[in-house]
Coordinates of C-alpha atoms in Angstrom, one line a residue:
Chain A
X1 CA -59.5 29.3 -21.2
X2 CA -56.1 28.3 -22.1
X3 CA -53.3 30.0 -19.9
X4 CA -49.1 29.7 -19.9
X5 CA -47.2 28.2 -17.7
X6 CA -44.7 30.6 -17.7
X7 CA -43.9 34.3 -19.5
X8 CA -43.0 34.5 -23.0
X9 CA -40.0 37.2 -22.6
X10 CA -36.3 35.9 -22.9
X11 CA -33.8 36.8 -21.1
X12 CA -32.4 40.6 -21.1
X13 CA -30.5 41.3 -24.2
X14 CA -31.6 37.7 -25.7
X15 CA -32.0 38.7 -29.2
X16 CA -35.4 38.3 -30.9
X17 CA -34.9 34.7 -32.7
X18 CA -34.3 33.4 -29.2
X19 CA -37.2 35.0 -27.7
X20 CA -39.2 33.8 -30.5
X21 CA -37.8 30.5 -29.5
X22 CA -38.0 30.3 -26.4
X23 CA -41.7 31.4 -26.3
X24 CA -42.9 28.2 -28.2
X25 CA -40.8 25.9 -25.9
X26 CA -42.1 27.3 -22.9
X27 CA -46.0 27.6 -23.9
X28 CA -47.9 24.8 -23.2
X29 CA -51.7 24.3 -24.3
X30 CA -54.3 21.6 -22.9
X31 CA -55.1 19.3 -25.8
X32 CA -57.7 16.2 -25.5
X33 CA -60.2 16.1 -23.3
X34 CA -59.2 19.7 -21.4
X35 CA -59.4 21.7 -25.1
X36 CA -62.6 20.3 -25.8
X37 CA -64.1 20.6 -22.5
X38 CA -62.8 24.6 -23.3
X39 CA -64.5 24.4 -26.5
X40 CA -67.5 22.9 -25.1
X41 CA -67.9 26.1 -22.5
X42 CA -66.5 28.6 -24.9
X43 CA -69.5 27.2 -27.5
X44 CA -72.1 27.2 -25.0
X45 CA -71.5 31.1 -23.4
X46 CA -70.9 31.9 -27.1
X47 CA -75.1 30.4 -28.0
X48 CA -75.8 32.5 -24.2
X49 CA -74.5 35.7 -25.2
X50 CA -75.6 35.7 -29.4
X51 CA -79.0 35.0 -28.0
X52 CA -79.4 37.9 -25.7
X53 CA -81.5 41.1 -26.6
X54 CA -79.1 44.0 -27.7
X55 CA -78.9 47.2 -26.2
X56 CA -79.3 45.5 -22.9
X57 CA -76.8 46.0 -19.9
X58 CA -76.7 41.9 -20.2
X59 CA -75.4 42.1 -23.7
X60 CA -73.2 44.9 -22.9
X61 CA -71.5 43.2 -19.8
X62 CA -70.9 39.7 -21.5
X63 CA -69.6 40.8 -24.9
X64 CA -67.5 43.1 -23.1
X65 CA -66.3 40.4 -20.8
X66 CA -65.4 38.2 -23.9
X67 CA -63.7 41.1 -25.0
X68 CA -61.3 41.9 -21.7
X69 CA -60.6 38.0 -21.4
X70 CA -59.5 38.1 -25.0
X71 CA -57.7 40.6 -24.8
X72 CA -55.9 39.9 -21.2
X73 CA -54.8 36.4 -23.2
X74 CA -53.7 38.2 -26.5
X75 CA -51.7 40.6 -23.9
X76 CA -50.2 38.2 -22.1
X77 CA -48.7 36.2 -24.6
X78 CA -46.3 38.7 -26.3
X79 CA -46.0 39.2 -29.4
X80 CA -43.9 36.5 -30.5
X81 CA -42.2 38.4 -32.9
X82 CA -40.6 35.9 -36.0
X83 CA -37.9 36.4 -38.3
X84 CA -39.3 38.0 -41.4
X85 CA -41.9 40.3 -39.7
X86 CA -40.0 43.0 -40.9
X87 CA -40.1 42.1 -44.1
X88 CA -40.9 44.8 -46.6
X89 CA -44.7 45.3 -47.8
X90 CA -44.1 47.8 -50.6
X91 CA -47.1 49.6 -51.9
X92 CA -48.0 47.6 -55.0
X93 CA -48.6 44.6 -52.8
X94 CA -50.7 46.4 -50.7
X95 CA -52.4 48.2 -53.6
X96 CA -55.7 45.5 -53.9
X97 CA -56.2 46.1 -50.2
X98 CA -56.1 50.1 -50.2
X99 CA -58.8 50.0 -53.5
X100 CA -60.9 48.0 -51.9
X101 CA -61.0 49.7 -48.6
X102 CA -61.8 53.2 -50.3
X103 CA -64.4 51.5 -52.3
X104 CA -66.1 50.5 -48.8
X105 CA -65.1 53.6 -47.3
X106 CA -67.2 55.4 -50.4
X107 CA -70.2 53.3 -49.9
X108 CA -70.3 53.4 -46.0
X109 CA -70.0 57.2 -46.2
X110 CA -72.8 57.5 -48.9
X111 CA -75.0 55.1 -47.0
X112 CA -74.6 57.2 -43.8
X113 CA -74.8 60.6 -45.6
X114 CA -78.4 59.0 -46.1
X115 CA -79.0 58.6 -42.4
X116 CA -77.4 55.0 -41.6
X117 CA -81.2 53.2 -41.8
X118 CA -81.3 54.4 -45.8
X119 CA -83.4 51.2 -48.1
X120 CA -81.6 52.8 -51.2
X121 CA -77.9 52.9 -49.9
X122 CA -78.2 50.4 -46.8
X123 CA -74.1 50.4 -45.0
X124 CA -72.5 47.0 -44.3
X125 CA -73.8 47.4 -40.8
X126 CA -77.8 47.2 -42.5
X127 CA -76.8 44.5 -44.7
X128 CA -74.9 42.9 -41.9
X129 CA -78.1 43.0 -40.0
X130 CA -80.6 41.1 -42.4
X131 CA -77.6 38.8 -42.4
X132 CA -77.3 37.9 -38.7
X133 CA -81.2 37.6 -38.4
X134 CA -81.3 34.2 -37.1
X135 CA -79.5 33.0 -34.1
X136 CA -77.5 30.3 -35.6
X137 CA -76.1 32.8 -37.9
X138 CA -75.1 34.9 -35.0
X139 CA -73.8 31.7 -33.3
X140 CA -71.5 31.2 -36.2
X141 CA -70.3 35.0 -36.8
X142 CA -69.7 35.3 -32.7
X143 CA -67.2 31.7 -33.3
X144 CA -65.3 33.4 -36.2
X145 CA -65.3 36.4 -33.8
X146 CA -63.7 35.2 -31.7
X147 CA -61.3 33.0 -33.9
X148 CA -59.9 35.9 -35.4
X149 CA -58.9 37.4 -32.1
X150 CA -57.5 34.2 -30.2
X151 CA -56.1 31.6 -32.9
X152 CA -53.2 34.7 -34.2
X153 CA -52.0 35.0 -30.8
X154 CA -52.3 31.7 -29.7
X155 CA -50.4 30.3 -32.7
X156 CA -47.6 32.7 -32.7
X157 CA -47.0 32.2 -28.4
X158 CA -46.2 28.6 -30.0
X159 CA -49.1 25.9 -29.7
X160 CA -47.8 22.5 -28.9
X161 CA -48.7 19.7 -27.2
X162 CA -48.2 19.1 -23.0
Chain B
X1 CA -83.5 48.3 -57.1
X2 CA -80.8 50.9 -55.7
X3 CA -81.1 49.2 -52.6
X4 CA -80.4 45.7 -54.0
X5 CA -77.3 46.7 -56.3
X6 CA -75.8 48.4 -53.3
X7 CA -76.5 45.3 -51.2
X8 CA -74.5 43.0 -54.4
X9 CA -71.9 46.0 -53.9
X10 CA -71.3 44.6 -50.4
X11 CA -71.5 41.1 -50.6
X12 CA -69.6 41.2 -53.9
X13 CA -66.5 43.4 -52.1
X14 CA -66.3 40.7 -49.3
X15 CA -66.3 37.9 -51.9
X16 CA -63.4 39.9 -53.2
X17 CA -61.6 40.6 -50.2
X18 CA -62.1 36.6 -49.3
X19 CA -60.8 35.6 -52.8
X20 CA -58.3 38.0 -52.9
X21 CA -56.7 37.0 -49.6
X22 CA -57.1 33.3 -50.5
X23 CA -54.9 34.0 -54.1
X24 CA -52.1 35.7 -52.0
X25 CA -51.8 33.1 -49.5
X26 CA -51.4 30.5 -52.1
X27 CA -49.2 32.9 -54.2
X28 CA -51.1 33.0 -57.0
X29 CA -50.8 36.9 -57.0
X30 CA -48.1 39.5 -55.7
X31 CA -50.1 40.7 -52.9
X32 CA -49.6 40.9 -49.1
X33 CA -52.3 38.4 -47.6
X34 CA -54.6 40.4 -44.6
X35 CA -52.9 38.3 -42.4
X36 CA -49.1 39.1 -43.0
X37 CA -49.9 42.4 -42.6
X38 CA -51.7 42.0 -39.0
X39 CA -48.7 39.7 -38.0
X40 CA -46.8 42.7 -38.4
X41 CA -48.8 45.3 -37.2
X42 CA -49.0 43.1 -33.7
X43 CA -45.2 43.5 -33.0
X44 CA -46.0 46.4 -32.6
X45 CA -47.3 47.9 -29.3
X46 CA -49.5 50.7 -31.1
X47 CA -50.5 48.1 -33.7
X48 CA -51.4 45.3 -31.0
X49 CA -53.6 48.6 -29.7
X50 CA -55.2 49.0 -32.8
X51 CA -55.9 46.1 -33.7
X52 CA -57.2 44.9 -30.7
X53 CA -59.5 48.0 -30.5
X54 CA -61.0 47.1 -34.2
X55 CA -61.6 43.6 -33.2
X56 CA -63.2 44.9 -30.0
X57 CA -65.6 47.4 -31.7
X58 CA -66.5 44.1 -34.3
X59 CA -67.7 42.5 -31.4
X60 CA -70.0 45.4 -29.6
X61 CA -71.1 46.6 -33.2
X62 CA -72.6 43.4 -34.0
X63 CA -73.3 41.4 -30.6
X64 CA -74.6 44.4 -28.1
X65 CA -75.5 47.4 -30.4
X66 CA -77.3 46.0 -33.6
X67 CA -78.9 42.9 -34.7
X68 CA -82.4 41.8 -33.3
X69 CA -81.9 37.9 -32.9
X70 CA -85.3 36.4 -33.9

């Protein structure tokens, strides 16, 4: 796992461009032989814990340990904040996003309505399932998983190379 | 047959969501790619919060609490 050699706050008052700035001077990442050696491990406990039974205290323990080193590394990295984060999202260009969520929302709440486990209205959570059947296919969905919570953070602390 | 349309539902929504994502970020549509809108939510000390608890119930939903591996 990846750590900073130093904090990713500026100095008091600094405004937020130079905070930005100075978090992706001061961050440095291993690259080479140290990132894929992290890769390597991070692949190998990801096979480990997509193979283990769920409902177990095992499972429990070792997603939830993925989950509090995650999220001590997205913590600790700031935020990063960029010029143009502010920018304005008005309501049309979010519209697409709000139709589909209420479109999910409506079938998640029908398929629920029908007891969670219902073969007429299955949730995404039942099709989900059939889906992540096989361990490979778990293997894959745990490595997008986690993607989705490291890369953002680690990209906007600043990757570059030692 | 009910069960099989709602199934297509699904898998036809996250086709969307993927397609319409993809057209945003490569402008082909006025629309505020997934990922803009997390950027900004994560400046945000409630919005890191929330974020990081979705992702975090993701993870437990699928990996401890549901699927069977074979």
């Amino acid at each position: 796992m990846p750590t900073p050699r130093s904090g990713t706050r500026g100095p008091p008052g600094a405004s937020l461009d130079s905070v930005a700035a100075t978090s992706v001077e001061e961050h440095r990442w291993p690259h080479g032989a140290p990132l894929a050696g992290a890769l390597l491990a991070l692949a190998v406990v990801g096979w480990w814990v997509t193979g283990l039974r769920p409902f177990t205290a095992t499972a429990y323990v070792a997603v939830g340990s993925v989950i509090g080193l995650v999220a001590a590394l997205d913590l600790s990295l700031g935020t990063g904040r960029r010029r143009g984060d502010d920018a304005v999202f008005t309501e049309h260009a979010a519209a697409p996003w709000m139709a589909l969520l209420v479109v999910a929302v409506a079938l998640e709440v029908a398929g629920l309505a029908l007891g969670g486990r219902s073969s007429a209205v299955p949730t995404l959570s039942t099709v989900v399932d059939h889906a992540l059947g096989t361990h490979v296919v778990r293997f894959a969905t745990f490595a997008a998983w986690i993607a989705v919570g490291v890369v953002p953070a680690v990209r906007r602390s600043g990757w570059s190379r030692c | 047959m009910v069960s099989v349309l709602t199934t297509i539902a699904w898998v036809a929504l996250l086709a969307l969501a993927v397609a319409l994502e993809a057209a945003a970020h490569l402008g082909l549509i006025r629309l505020s790619p997934l990922a803009h809108l997390a950027r900004r939510w994560w400046t945000h000390p409630l919005g890191r919060l929330a974020l990081l608890c979705a992702w975090s119930f993701v993870g437990i939903h699928l990996f401890s609490r549901y699927t069977v591996p074979r």
